[in-house]
N, CA, C and O atoms as a CHARMM CRD file, in Angstrom:
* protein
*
  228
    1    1 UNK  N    255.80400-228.69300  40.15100 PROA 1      0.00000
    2    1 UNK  CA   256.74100-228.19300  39.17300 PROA 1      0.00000
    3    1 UNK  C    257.49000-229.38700  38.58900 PROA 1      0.00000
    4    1 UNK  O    257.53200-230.47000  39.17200 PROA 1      0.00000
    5    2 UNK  N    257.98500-229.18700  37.60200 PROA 2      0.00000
    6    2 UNK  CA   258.77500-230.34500  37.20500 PROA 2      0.00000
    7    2 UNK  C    260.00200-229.92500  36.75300 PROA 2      0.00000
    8    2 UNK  O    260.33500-228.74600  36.63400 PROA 2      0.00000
    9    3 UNK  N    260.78600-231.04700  36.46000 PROA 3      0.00000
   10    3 UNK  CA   262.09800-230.92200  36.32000 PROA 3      0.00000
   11    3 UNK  C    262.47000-229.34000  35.35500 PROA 3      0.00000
   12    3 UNK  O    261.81400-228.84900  34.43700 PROA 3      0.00000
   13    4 UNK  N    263.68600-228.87300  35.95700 PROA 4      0.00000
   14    4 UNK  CA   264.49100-227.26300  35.43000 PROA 4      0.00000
   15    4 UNK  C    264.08700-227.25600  33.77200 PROA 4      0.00000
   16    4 UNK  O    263.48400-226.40800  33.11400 PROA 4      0.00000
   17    5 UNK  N    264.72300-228.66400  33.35100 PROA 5      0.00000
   18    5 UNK  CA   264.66200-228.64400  32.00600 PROA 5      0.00000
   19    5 UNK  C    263.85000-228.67700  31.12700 PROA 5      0.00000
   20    5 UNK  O    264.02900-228.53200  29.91700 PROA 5      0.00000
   21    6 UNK  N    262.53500-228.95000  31.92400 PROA 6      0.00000
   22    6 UNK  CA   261.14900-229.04800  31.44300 PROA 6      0.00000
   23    6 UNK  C    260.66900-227.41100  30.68400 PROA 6      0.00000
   24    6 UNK  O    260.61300-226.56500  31.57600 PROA 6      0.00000
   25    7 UNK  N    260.43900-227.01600  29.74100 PROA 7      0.00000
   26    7 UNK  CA   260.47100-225.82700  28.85400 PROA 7      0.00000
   27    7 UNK  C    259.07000-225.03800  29.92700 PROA 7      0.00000
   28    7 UNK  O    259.17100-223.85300  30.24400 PROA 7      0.00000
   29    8 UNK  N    257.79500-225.92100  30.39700 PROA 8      0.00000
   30    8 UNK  CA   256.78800-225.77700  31.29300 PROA 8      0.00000
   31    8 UNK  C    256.54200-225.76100  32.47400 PROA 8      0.00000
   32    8 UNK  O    256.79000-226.65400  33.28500 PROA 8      0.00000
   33    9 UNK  N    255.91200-224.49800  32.71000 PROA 9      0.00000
   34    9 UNK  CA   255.79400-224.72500  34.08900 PROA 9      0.00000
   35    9 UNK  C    254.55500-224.36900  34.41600 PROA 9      0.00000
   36    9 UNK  O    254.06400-223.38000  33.87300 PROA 9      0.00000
   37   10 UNK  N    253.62400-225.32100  35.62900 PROA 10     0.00000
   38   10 UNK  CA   252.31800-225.66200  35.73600 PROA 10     0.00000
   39   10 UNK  C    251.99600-224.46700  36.60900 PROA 10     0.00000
   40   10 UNK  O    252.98900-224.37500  37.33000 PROA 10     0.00000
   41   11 UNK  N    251.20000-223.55600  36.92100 PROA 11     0.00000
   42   11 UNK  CA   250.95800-223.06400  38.69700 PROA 11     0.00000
   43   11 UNK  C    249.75700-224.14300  39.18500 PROA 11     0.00000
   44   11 UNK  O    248.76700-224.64800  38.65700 PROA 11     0.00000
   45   12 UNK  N    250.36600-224.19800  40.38900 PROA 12     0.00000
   46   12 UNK  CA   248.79300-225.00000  41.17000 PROA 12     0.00000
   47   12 UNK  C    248.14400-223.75700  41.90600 PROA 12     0.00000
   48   12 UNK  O    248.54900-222.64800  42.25400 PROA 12     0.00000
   49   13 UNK  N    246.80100-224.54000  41.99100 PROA 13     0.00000
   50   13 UNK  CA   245.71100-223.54300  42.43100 PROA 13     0.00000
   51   13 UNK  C    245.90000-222.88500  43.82700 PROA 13     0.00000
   52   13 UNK  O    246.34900-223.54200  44.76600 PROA 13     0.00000
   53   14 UNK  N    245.62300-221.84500  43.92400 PROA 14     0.00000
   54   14 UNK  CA   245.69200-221.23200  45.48300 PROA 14     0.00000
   55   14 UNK  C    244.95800-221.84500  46.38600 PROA 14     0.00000
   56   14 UNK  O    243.98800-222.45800  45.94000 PROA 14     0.00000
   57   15 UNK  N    245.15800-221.86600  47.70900 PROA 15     0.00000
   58   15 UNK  CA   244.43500-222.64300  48.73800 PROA 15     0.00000
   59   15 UNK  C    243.18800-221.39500  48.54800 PROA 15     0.00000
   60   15 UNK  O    243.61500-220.24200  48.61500 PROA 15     0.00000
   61   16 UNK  N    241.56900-221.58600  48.29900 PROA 16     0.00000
   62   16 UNK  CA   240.78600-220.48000  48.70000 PROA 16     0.00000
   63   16 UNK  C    240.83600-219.42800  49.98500 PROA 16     0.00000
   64   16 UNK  O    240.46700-218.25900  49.87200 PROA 16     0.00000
   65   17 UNK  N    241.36500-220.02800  51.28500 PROA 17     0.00000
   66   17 UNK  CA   241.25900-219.26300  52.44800 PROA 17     0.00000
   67   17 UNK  C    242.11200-218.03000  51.92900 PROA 17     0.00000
   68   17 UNK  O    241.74700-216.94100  52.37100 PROA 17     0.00000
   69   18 UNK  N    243.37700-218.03200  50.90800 PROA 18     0.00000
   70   18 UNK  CA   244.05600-216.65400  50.88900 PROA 18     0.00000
   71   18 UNK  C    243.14400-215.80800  49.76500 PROA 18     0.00000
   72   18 UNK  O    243.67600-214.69900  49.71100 PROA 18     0.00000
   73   19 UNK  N    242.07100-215.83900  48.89700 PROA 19     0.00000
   74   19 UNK  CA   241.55800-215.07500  48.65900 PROA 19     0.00000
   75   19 UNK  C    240.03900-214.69200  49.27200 PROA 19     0.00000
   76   19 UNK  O    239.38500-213.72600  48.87900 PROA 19     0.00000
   77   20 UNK  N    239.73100-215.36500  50.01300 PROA 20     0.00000
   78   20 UNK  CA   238.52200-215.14800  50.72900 PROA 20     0.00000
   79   20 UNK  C    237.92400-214.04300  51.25500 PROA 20     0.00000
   80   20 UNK  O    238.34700-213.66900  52.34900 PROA 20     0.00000
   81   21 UNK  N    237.07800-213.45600  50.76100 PROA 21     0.00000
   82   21 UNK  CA   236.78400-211.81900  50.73600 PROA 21     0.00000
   83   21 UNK  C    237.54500-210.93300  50.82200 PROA 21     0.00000
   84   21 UNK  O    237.53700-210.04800  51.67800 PROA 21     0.00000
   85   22 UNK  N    238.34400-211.08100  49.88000 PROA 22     0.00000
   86   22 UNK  CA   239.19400-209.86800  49.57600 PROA 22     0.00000
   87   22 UNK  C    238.81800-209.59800  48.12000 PROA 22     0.00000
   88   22 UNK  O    238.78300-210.51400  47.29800 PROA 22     0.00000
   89   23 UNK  N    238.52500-208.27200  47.79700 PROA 23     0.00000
   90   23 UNK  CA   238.10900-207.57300  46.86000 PROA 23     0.00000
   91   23 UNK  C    239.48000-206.96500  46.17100 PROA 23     0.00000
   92   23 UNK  O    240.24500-206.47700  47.00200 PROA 23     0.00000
   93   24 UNK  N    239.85800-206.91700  45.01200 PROA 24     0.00000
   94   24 UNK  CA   240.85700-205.97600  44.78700 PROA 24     0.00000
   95   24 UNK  C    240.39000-205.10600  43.62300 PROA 24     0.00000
   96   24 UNK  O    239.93000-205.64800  42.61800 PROA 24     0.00000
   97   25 UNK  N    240.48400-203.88200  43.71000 PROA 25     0.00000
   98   25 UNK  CA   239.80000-203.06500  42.80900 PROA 25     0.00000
   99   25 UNK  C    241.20600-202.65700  41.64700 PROA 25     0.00000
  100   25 UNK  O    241.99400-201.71500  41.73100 PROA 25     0.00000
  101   26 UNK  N    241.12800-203.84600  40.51100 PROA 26     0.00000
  102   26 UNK  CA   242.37500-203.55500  39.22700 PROA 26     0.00000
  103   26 UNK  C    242.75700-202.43500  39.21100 PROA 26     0.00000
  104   26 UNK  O    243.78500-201.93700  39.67100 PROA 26     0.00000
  105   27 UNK  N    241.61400-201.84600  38.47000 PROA 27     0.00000
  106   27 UNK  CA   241.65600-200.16600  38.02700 PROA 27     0.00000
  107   27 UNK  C    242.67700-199.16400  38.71800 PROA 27     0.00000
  108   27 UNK  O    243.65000-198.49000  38.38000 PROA 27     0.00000
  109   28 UNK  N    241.90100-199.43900  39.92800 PROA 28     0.00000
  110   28 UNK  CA   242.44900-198.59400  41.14700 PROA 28     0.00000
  111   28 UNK  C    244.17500-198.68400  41.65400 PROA 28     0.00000
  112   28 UNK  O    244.85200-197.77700  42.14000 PROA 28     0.00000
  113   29 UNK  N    244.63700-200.29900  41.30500 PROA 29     0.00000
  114   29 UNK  CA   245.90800-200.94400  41.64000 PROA 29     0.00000
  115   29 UNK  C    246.89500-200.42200  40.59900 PROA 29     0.00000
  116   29 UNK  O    247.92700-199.79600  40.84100 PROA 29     0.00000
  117   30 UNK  N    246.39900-200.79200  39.34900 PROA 30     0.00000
  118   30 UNK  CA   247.29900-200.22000  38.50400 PROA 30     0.00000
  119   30 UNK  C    247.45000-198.58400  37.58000 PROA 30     0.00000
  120   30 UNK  O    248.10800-198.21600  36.60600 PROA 30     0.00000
  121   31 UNK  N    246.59100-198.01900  38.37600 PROA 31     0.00000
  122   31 UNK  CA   246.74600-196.50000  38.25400 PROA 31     0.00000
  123   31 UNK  C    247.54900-196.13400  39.27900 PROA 31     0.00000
  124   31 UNK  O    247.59700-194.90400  39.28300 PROA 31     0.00000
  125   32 UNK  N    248.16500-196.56900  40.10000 PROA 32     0.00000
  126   32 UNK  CA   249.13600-196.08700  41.23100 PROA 32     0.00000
  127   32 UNK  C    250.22100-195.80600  40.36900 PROA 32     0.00000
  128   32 UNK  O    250.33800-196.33500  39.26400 PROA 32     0.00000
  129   33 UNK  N    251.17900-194.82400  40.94000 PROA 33     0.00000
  130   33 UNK  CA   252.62500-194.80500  40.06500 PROA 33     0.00000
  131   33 UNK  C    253.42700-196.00000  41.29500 PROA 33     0.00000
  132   33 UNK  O    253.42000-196.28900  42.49200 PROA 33     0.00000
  133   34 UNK  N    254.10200-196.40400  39.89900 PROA 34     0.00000
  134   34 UNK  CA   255.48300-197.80100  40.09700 PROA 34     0.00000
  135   34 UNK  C    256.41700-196.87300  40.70500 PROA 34     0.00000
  136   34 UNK  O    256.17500-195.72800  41.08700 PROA 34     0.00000
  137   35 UNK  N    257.70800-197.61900  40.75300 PROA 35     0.00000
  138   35 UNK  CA   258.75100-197.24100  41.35100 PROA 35     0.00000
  139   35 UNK  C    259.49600-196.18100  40.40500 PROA 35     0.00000
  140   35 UNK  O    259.00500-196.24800  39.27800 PROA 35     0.00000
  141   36 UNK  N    260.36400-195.36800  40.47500 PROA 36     0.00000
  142   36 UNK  CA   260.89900-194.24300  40.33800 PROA 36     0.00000
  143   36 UNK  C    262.02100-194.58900  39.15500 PROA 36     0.00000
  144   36 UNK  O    263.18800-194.77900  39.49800 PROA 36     0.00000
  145   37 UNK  N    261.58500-194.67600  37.57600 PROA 37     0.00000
  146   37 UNK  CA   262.29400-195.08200  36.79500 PROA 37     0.00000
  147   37 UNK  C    263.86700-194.47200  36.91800 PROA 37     0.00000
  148   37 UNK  O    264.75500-194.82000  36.14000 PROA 37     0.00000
  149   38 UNK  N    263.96600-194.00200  37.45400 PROA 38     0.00000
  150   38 UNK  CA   265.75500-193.10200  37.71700 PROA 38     0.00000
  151   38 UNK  C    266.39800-193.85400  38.90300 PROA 38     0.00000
  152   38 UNK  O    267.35300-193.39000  39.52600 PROA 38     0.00000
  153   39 UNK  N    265.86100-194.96100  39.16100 PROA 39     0.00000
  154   39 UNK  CA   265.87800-195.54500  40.35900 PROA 39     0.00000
  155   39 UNK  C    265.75400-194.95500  41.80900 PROA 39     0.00000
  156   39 UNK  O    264.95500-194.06500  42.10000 PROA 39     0.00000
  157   40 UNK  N    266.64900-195.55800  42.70700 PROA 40     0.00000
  158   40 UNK  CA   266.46200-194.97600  43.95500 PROA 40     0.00000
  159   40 UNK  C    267.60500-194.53500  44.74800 PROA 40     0.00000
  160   40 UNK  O    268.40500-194.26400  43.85200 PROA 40     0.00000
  161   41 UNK  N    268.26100-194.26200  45.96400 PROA 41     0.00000
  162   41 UNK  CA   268.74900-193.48500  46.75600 PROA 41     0.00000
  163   41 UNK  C    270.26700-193.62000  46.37400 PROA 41     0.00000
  164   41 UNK  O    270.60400-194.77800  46.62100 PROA 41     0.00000
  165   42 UNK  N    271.46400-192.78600  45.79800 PROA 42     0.00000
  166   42 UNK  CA   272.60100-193.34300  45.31300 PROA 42     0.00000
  167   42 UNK  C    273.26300-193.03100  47.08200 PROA 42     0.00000
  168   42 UNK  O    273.21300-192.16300  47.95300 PROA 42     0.00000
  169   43 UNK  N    273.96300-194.61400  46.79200 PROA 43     0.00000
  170   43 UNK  CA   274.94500-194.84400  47.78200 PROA 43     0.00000
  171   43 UNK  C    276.59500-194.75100  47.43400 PROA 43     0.00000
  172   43 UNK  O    277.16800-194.54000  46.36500 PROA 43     0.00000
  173   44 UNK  N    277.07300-194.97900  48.69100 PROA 44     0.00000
  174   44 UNK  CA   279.00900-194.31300  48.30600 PROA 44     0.00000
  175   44 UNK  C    278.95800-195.90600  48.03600 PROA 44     0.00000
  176   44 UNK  O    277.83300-196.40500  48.01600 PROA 44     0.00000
  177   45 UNK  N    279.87900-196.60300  47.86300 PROA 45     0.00000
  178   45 UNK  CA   280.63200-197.76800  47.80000 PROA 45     0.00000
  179   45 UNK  C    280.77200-197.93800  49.52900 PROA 45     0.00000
  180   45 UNK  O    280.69800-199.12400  49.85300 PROA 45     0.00000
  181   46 UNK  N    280.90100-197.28300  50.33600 PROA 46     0.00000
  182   46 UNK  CA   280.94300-197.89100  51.68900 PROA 46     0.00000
  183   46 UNK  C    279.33300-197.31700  52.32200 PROA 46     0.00000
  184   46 UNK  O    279.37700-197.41500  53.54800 PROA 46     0.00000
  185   47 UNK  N    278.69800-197.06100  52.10600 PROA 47     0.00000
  186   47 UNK  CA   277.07500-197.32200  52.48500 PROA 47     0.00000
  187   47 UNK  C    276.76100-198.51000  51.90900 PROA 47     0.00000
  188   47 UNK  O    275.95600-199.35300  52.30600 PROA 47     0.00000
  189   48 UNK  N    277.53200-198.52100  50.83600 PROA 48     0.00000
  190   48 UNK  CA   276.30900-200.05300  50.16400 PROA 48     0.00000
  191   48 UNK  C    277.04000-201.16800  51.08800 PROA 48     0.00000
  192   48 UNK  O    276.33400-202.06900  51.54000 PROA 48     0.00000
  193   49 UNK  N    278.35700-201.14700  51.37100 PROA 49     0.00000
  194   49 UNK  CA   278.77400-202.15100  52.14500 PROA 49     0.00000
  195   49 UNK  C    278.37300-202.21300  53.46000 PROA 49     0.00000
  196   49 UNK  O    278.41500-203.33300  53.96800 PROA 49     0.00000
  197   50 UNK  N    278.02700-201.37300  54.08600 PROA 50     0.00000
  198   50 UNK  CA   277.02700-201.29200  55.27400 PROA 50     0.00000
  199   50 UNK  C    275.92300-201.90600  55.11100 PROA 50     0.00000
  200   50 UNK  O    275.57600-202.77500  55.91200 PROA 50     0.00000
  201   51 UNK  N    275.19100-201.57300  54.06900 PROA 51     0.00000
  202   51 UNK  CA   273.70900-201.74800  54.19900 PROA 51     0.00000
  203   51 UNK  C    274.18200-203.70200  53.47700 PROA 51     0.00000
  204   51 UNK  O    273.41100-204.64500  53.65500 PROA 51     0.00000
  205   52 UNK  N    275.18100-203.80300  52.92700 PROA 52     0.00000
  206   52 UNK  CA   274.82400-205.22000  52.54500 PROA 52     0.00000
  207   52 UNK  C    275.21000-206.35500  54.06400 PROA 52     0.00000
  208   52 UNK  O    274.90200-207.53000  54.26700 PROA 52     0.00000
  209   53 UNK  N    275.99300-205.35900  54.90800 PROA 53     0.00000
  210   53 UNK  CA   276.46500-205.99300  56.14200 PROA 53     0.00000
  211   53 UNK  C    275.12100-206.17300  57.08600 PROA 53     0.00000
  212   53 UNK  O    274.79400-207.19400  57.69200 PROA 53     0.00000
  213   54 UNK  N    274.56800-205.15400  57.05400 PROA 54     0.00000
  214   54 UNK  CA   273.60500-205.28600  57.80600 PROA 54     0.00000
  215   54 UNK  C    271.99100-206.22100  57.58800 PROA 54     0.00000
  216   54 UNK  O    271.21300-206.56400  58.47800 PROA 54     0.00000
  217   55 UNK  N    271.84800-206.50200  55.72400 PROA 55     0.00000
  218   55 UNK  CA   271.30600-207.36100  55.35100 PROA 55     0.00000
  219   55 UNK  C    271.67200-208.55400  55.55100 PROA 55     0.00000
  220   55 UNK  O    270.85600-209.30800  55.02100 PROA 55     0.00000
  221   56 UNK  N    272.89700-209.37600  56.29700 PROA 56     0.00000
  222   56 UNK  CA   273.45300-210.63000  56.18900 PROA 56     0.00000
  223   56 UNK  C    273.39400-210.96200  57.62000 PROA 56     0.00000
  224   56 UNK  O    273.30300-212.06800  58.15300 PROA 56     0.00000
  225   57 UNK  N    273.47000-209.65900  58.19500 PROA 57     0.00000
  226   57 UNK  CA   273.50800-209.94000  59.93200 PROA 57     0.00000
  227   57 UNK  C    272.27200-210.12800  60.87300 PROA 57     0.00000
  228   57 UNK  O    272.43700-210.31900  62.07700 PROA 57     0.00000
């Protein structure tokens, strides 16, 4: 990678061993349904502070 300010950014090649017979069938991947455009589970203001306590701990 190069410097932040650089407008480009390169990817380097994958090591082969992480795709090595693995098949992925596109079609099949992106006909799945995504995540739940209405989002997800509403929390109080003190669940979310739980759950952010418990992400740090």
């Amino acid at each position: 990678m190069r410097g932040l300010d650089d407008p480009v950014l390169e990817a380097a090649p994958l090591p082969k061993e992480w795709g090595a017979g693995i098949g992925v069938d596109w079609s099949a991947e992106l006909a799945k349904p995504g995540p739940d455009a209405q989002g997800g589970v509403e929390l109080t203001d003190e669940e979310f502070a739980d759950f952010l306590a418990t992400l740090k701990s």
